[in-house]
Amino acid sequence: MIFLTLSLLGTAVFAISGALQAMRREMDIVGVAFIACVTGVGGGTMRDLLLGATPVGWVTKPTDIFICIGAAIITVLLSRFLVGKRLSLLIWADAVGLALFAVLGASKAVDYGAHPFIAVLFGAMSATFGGIVRDIICNEIPVLFHKEIYITAALVGAGTFVLMPETLEASTRILIAVLLAFSVRALAIRYNWSLRAS
């Protein structure tokens, strides 16, 4: 139940980040809904395809797509209250989605028998792929390629989940790892942390 709840929450939050990005590019409602859907289900879709979990969930049960469209519509309806705040909301919505999908992606990969190291990579991919596609379509440099800490937070969350002892309940491991991933990303946003290559 907690996996499903957090998965739906992550989809909605990522969809909101996609809608906000599309609105910053002054797209119409159809464009906003499309970007919301791509962002909301992009990472999970790529993860499931590589894991062989097909057909992908939203193909047979389009709940995630409905959530993305609903999130896009609500974001548009509230647009007049978001003027001047879209970038900030986008960054924080993306941070929440990143933390959720990093851990849930790793959890699903483990369930499908992936090696622990690969499961961590799957978590990072689940957390970042939708945002990468969102930014590319919107003609933005993906945040993944900025100097700030981003994918590192996803790796921390996914790695924490994988490394925690299985004697702990899965829900406890998921919540701890999500909170840690979000904390790392939030601190990076707040204090402009980065891992420079040079």
PDB file of C-alpha atoms in Angstrom:
ATOM      1  CA  MET A   1       0.000   0.000   0.000  1.00  0.00           C
ATOM      2  CA  ILE A   2       2.775   2.451   0.888  1.00  0.00           C
ATOM      3  CA  PHE A   3       4.523   1.663  -2.417  1.00  0.00           C
ATOM      4  CA  LEU A   4       1.340   2.415  -4.357  1.00  0.00           C
ATOM      5  CA  THR A   5       0.589   5.573  -2.381  1.00  0.00           C
ATOM      6  CA  LEU A   6       4.084   7.001  -2.765  1.00  0.00           C
ATOM      7  CA  SER A   7       4.159   6.008  -6.430  1.00  0.00           C
ATOM      8  CA  LEU A   8       0.948   7.919  -7.140  1.00  0.00           C
ATOM      9  CA  LEU A   9       2.237  10.878  -5.113  1.00  0.00           C
ATOM     10  CA  GLY A  10       5.531  10.859  -7.013  1.00  0.00           C
ATOM     11  CA  THR A  11       3.710  10.740 -10.335  1.00  0.00           C
ATOM     12  CA  ALA A  12       1.537  13.700  -9.355  1.00  0.00           C
ATOM     13  CA  VAL A  13       4.452  15.783  -8.079  1.00  0.00           C
ATOM     14  CA  PHE A  14       6.586  15.093 -11.145  1.00  0.00           C
ATOM     15  CA  ALA A  15       3.587  15.902 -13.361  1.00  0.00           C
ATOM     16  CA  ILE A  16       3.231  19.239 -11.579  1.00  0.00           C
ATOM     17  CA  SER A  17       6.910  19.965 -12.220  1.00  0.00           C
ATOM     18  CA  GLY A  18       6.355  19.174 -15.899  1.00  0.00           C
ATOM     19  CA  ALA A  19       3.285  21.387 -16.061  1.00  0.00           C
ATOM     20  CA  LEU A  20       5.175  24.257 -14.434  1.00  0.00           C
ATOM     21  CA  GLN A  21       8.037  23.919 -16.904  1.00  0.00           C
ATOM     22  CA  ALA A  22       5.611  23.889 -19.839  1.00  0.00           C
ATOM     23  CA  MET A  23       3.835  26.961 -18.479  1.00  0.00           C
ATOM     24  CA  ARG A  24       7.157  28.778 -18.208  1.00  0.00           C
ATOM     25  CA  ARG A  25       7.480  28.085 -21.941  1.00  0.00           C
ATOM     26  CA  GLU A  26       3.962  29.468 -22.471  1.00  0.00           C
ATOM     27  CA  MET A  27       2.523  26.257 -23.938  1.00  0.00           C
ATOM     28  CA  ASP A  28      -1.211  25.769 -24.340  1.00  0.00           C
ATOM     29  CA  ILE A  29      -3.197  23.412 -22.124  1.00  0.00           C
ATOM     30  CA  VAL A  30      -2.579  20.429 -24.424  1.00  0.00           C
ATOM     31  CA  GLY A  31       1.156  21.053 -24.376  1.00  0.00           C
ATOM     32  CA  VAL A  32       1.108  21.455 -20.601  1.00  0.00           C
ATOM     33  CA  ALA A  33      -0.773  18.157 -20.183  1.00  0.00           C
ATOM     34  CA  PHE A  34       1.605  16.376 -22.563  1.00  0.00           C
ATOM     35  CA  ILE A  35       4.728  17.571 -20.735  1.00  0.00           C
ATOM     36  CA  ALA A  36       3.102  16.674 -17.410  1.00  0.00           C
ATOM     37  CA  CYS A  37       2.479  13.125 -18.640  1.00  0.00           C
ATOM     38  CA  VAL A  38       5.983  12.709 -20.068  1.00  0.00           C
ATOM     39  CA  THR A  39       7.504  13.898 -16.804  1.00  0.00           C
ATOM     40  CA  GLY A  40       5.165  11.946 -14.564  1.00  0.00           C
ATOM     41  CA  VAL A  41       5.574   8.535 -16.185  1.00  0.00           C
ATOM     42  CA  GLY A  42       8.838   8.859 -18.120  1.00  0.00           C
ATOM     43  CA  GLY A  43      11.235   7.466 -15.531  1.00  0.00           C
ATOM     44  CA  GLY A  44       8.964   4.642 -14.455  1.00  0.00           C
ATOM     45  CA  THR A  45       8.287   3.679 -18.060  1.00  0.00           C
ATOM     46  CA  MET A  46      11.985   3.385 -18.893  1.00  0.00           C
ATOM     47  CA  ARG A  47      12.617   1.411 -15.693  1.00  0.00           C
ATOM     48  CA  ASP A  48       9.794  -1.051 -16.389  1.00  0.00           C
ATOM     49  CA  LEU A  49      10.829  -1.566 -20.006  1.00  0.00           C
ATOM     50  CA  LEU A  50      14.380  -2.429 -18.966  1.00  0.00           C
ATOM     51  CA  LEU A  51      13.157  -4.698 -16.175  1.00  0.00           C
ATOM     52  CA  GLY A  52      10.792  -6.500 -18.543  1.00  0.00           C
ATOM     53  CA  ALA A  53       7.766  -5.408 -16.502  1.00  0.00           C
ATOM     54  CA  THR A  54       5.560  -5.149 -19.559  1.00  0.00           C
ATOM     55  CA  PRO A  55       3.115  -3.994 -20.584  1.00  0.00           C
ATOM     56  CA  VAL A  56       3.961  -0.877 -18.612  1.00  0.00           C
ATOM     57  CA  GLY A  57       1.341  -0.279 -15.921  1.00  0.00           C
ATOM     58  CA  TRP A  58      -0.295   2.824 -17.397  1.00  0.00           C
ATOM     59  CA  VAL A  59      -0.925   1.030 -20.704  1.00  0.00           C
ATOM     60  CA  THR A  60      -3.551  -1.278 -19.202  1.00  0.00           C
ATOM     61  CA  LYS A  61      -4.528   0.849 -16.188  1.00  0.00           C
ATOM     62  CA  PRO A  62      -4.169   4.520 -17.149  1.00  0.00           C
ATOM     63  CA  THR A  63      -4.487   5.815 -13.579  1.00  0.00           C
ATOM     64  CA  ASP A  64      -1.064   7.475 -13.790  1.00  0.00           C
ATOM     65  CA  ILE A  65      -2.011   9.257 -17.012  1.00  0.00           C
ATOM     66  CA  PHE A  66      -5.238  10.529 -15.448  1.00  0.00           C
ATOM     67  CA  ILE A  67      -3.262  11.774 -12.448  1.00  0.00           C
ATOM     68  CA  CYS A  68      -0.806  13.598 -14.731  1.00  0.00           C
ATOM     69  CA  ILE A  69      -3.600  15.242 -16.730  1.00  0.00           C
ATOM     70  CA  GLY A  70      -5.431  16.191 -13.533  1.00  0.00           C
ATOM     71  CA  ALA A  71      -2.263  17.671 -12.057  1.00  0.00           C
ATOM     72  CA  ALA A  72      -1.706  19.670 -15.248  1.00  0.00           C
ATOM     73  CA  ILE A  73      -5.260  21.050 -15.230  1.00  0.00           C
ATOM     74  CA  ILE A  74      -5.070  22.027 -11.564  1.00  0.00           C
ATOM     75  CA  THR A  75      -1.704  23.707 -12.115  1.00  0.00           C
ATOM     76  CA  VAL A  76      -3.114  25.707 -15.040  1.00  0.00           C
ATOM     77  CA  LEU A  77      -6.214  26.703 -13.053  1.00  0.00           C
ATOM     78  CA  LEU A  78      -3.996  27.978 -10.253  1.00  0.00           C
ATOM     79  CA  SER A  79      -1.597  29.700 -12.662  1.00  0.00           C
ATOM     80  CA  ARG A  80      -2.569  33.235 -11.733  1.00  0.00           C
ATOM     81  CA  PHE A  81      -1.565  32.510  -8.136  1.00  0.00           C
ATOM     82  CA  LEU A  82       1.774  31.076  -9.270  1.00  0.00           C
ATOM     83  CA  VAL A  83       3.103  34.091 -11.141  1.00  0.00           C
ATOM     84  CA  GLY A  84       6.663  34.731  -9.988  1.00  0.00           C
ATOM     85  CA  LYS A  85       6.764  31.438  -8.094  1.00  0.00           C
ATOM     86  CA  ARG A  86       6.842  28.898 -10.922  1.00  0.00           C
ATOM     87  CA  LEU A  87      10.584  28.305 -10.947  1.00  0.00           C
ATOM     88  CA  SER A  88      10.752  27.865  -7.183  1.00  0.00           C
ATOM     89  CA  LEU A  89       7.765  25.504  -7.179  1.00  0.00           C
ATOM     90  CA  LEU A  90       9.244  23.585 -10.107  1.00  0.00           C
ATOM     91  CA  ILE A  91      12.526  23.060  -8.249  1.00  0.00           C
ATOM     92  CA  TRP A  92      10.835  21.840  -5.063  1.00  0.00           C
ATOM     93  CA  ALA A  93       8.258  19.659  -6.822  1.00  0.00           C
ATOM     94  CA  ASP A  94      11.103  18.084  -8.763  1.00  0.00           C
ATOM     95  CA  ALA A  95      13.002  17.470  -5.515  1.00  0.00           C
ATOM     96  CA  VAL A  96      10.060  15.601  -3.986  1.00  0.00           C
ATOM     97  CA  GLY A  97       9.557  13.539  -7.139  1.00  0.00           C
ATOM     98  CA  LEU A  98      13.272  12.792  -7.307  1.00  0.00           C
ATOM     99  CA  ALA A  99      13.345  11.400  -3.773  1.00  0.00           C
ATOM    100  CA  LEU A 100      10.206   9.309  -4.207  1.00  0.00           C
ATOM    101  CA  PHE A 101      11.094   7.740  -7.542  1.00  0.00           C
ATOM    102  CA  ALA A 102      14.741   7.097  -6.627  1.00  0.00           C
ATOM    103  CA  VAL A 103      13.694   4.837  -3.788  1.00  0.00           C
ATOM    104  CA  LEU A 104      10.626   3.301  -5.443  1.00  0.00           C
ATOM    105  CA  GLY A 105      12.639   2.590  -8.578  1.00  0.00           C
ATOM    106  CA  ALA A 106      15.320   0.799  -6.586  1.00  0.00           C
ATOM    107  CA  SER A 107      12.671  -1.125  -4.653  1.00  0.00           C
ATOM    108  CA  LYS A 108      10.996  -2.374  -7.808  1.00  0.00           C
ATOM    109  CA  ALA A 109      14.331  -3.336  -9.353  1.00  0.00           C
ATOM    110  CA  VAL A 110      15.162  -5.390  -6.252  1.00  0.00           C
ATOM    111  CA  ASP A 111      11.766  -7.096  -6.469  1.00  0.00           C
ATOM    112  CA  TYR A 112      12.570  -8.070 -10.067  1.00  0.00           C
ATOM    113  CA  GLY A 113      15.859  -9.659  -9.049  1.00  0.00           C
ATOM    114  CA  ALA A 114      18.280  -6.913 -10.102  1.00  0.00           C
ATOM    115  CA  HIS A 115      21.759  -6.923  -8.570  1.00  0.00           C
ATOM    116  CA  PRO A 116      21.873  -4.402  -5.689  1.00  0.00           C
ATOM    117  CA  PHE A 117      24.306  -2.121  -7.544  1.00  0.00           C
ATOM    118  CA  ILE A 118      22.086  -2.162 -10.642  1.00  0.00           C
ATOM    119  CA  ALA A 119      19.027  -1.565  -8.480  1.00  0.00           C
ATOM    120  CA  VAL A 120      20.616   1.665  -7.239  1.00  0.00           C
ATOM    121  CA  LEU A 121      21.227   2.751 -10.832  1.00  0.00           C
ATOM    122  CA  PHE A 122      17.638   1.899 -11.719  1.00  0.00           C
ATOM    123  CA  GLY A 123      16.519   4.100  -8.845  1.00  0.00           C
ATOM    124  CA  ALA A 124      18.567   7.017 -10.119  1.00  0.00           C
ATOM    125  CA  MET A 125      17.263   6.490 -13.646  1.00  0.00           C
ATOM    126  CA  SER A 126      13.648   6.336 -12.469  1.00  0.00           C
ATOM    127  CA  ALA A 127      14.171   9.604 -10.611  1.00  0.00           C
ATOM    128  CA  THR A 128      15.829  11.551 -13.417  1.00  0.00           C
ATOM    129  CA  PHE A 129      14.722  10.271 -16.817  1.00  0.00           C
ATOM    130  CA  GLY A 130      11.321  11.987 -16.884  1.00  0.00           C
ATOM    131  CA  GLY A 131      12.880  15.295 -15.876  1.00  0.00           C
ATOM    132  CA  ILE A 132      15.553  14.980 -18.545  1.00  0.00           C
ATOM    133  CA  VAL A 133      12.936  14.432 -21.246  1.00  0.00           C
ATOM    134  CA  ARG A 134      10.863  17.319 -19.843  1.00  0.00           C
ATOM    135  CA  ASP A 135      13.765  19.738 -19.994  1.00  0.00           C
ATOM    136  CA  ILE A 136      14.910  18.643 -23.455  1.00  0.00           C
ATOM    137  CA  ILE A 137      11.424  19.070 -24.928  1.00  0.00           C
ATOM    138  CA  CYS A 138      11.147  22.474 -23.242  1.00  0.00           C
ATOM    139  CA  ASN A 139      14.553  23.469 -24.639  1.00  0.00           C
ATOM    140  CA  GLU A 140      16.196  23.670 -21.236  1.00  0.00           C
ATOM    141  CA  ILE A 141      19.533  22.239 -20.138  1.00  0.00           C
ATOM    142  CA  PRO A 142      18.507  19.265 -17.965  1.00  0.00           C
ATOM    143  CA  VAL A 143      19.170  19.916 -14.287  1.00  0.00           C
ATOM    144  CA  LEU A 144      21.079  16.620 -14.256  1.00  0.00           C
ATOM    145  CA  PHE A 145      23.818  18.344 -16.252  1.00  0.00           C
ATOM    146  CA  HIS A 146      24.112  21.324 -13.917  1.00  0.00           C
ATOM    147  CA  LYS A 147      26.893  21.517 -11.360  1.00  0.00           C
ATOM    148  CA  GLU A 148      24.484  21.267  -8.432  1.00  0.00           C
ATOM    149  CA  ILE A 149      23.826  18.072  -6.495  1.00  0.00           C
ATOM    150  CA  TYR A 150      20.938  16.288  -8.193  1.00  0.00           C
ATOM    151  CA  ILE A 151      21.508  12.712  -9.283  1.00  0.00           C
ATOM    152  CA  THR A 152      23.734  12.322  -6.217  1.00  0.00           C
ATOM    153  CA  ALA A 153      20.645  12.768  -4.025  1.00  0.00           C
ATOM    154  CA  ALA A 154      18.863  10.051  -6.023  1.00  0.00           C
ATOM    155  CA  LEU A 155      21.837   7.706  -5.641  1.00  0.00           C
ATOM    156  CA  VAL A 156      21.947   8.370  -1.888  1.00  0.00           C
ATOM    157  CA  GLY A 157      18.261   7.530  -1.513  1.00  0.00           C
ATOM    158  CA  ALA A 158      18.376   4.434  -3.692  1.00  0.00           C
ATOM    159  CA  GLY A 159      21.628   3.251  -2.107  1.00  0.00           C
ATOM    160  CA  THR A 160      20.275   3.727   1.399  1.00  0.00           C
ATOM    161  CA  PHE A 161      17.223   1.624   0.602  1.00  0.00           C
ATOM    162  CA  VAL A 162      19.283  -1.174  -0.919  1.00  0.00           C
ATOM    163  CA  LEU A 163      21.850  -1.223   1.900  1.00  0.00           C
ATOM    164  CA  MET A 164      19.415  -1.222   4.808  1.00  0.00           C
ATOM    165  CA  PRO A 165      18.870  -4.657   6.362  1.00  0.00           C
ATOM    166  CA  GLU A 166      15.876  -6.568   5.073  1.00  0.00           C
ATOM    167  CA  THR A 167      14.896  -7.272   8.679  1.00  0.00           C
ATOM    168  CA  LEU A 168      13.390  -3.783   8.650  1.00  0.00           C
ATOM    169  CA  GLU A 169       9.928  -3.520   7.161  1.00  0.00           C
ATOM    170  CA  ALA A 170       9.942  -2.398   3.526  1.00  0.00           C
ATOM    171  CA  SER A 171       7.754   0.606   4.376  1.00  0.00           C
ATOM    172  CA  THR A 172      10.253   1.754   7.006  1.00  0.00           C
ATOM    173  CA  ARG A 173      13.189   1.371   4.630  1.00  0.00           C
ATOM    174  CA  ILE A 174      11.330   3.281   1.928  1.00  0.00           C
ATOM    175  CA  LEU A 175      10.367   6.185   4.198  1.00  0.00           C
ATOM    176  CA  ILE A 176      13.875   6.545   5.652  1.00  0.00           C
ATOM    177  CA  ALA A 177      15.488   6.463   2.210  1.00  0.00           C
ATOM    178  CA  VAL A 178      12.980   8.931   0.718  1.00  0.00           C
ATOM    179  CA  LEU A 179      13.507  11.384   3.565  1.00  0.00           C
ATOM    180  CA  LEU A 180      17.287  11.109   3.225  1.00  0.00           C
ATOM    181  CA  ALA A 181      17.228  11.634  -0.552  1.00  0.00           C
ATOM    182  CA  PHE A 182      14.927  14.645  -0.185  1.00  0.00           C
ATOM    183  CA  SER A 183      17.064  16.092   2.606  1.00  0.00           C
ATOM    184  CA  VAL A 184      20.218  15.902   0.490  1.00  0.00           C
ATOM    185  CA  ARG A 185      18.496  17.573  -2.449  1.00  0.00           C
ATOM    186  CA  ALA A 186      16.813  20.188  -0.247  1.00  0.00           C
ATOM    187  CA  LEU A 187      20.094  21.127   1.419  1.00  0.00           C
ATOM    188  CA  ALA A 188      21.763  21.347  -1.989  1.00  0.00           C
ATOM    189  CA  ILE A 189      19.032  23.732  -3.148  1.00  0.00           C
ATOM    190  CA  ARG A 190      19.124  25.783   0.042  1.00  0.00           C
ATOM    191  CA  TYR A 191      22.903  26.106   0.275  1.00  0.00           C
ATOM    192  CA  ASN A 192      23.819  25.770  -3.401  1.00  0.00           C
ATOM    193  CA  TRP A 193      25.896  22.642  -2.805  1.00  0.00           C
ATOM    194  CA  SER A 194      27.727  21.168  -5.759  1.00  0.00           C
ATOM    195  CA  LEU A 195      30.285  18.488  -6.562  1.00  0.00           C
ATOM    196  CA  ARG A 196      32.661  20.164  -8.942  1.00  0.00           C
ATOM    197  CA  ALA A 197      34.723  17.988 -11.268  1.00  0.00           C
ATOM    198  CA  SER A 198      37.507  20.538 -11.230  1.00  0.00           C
TER     199      SER A 198
END
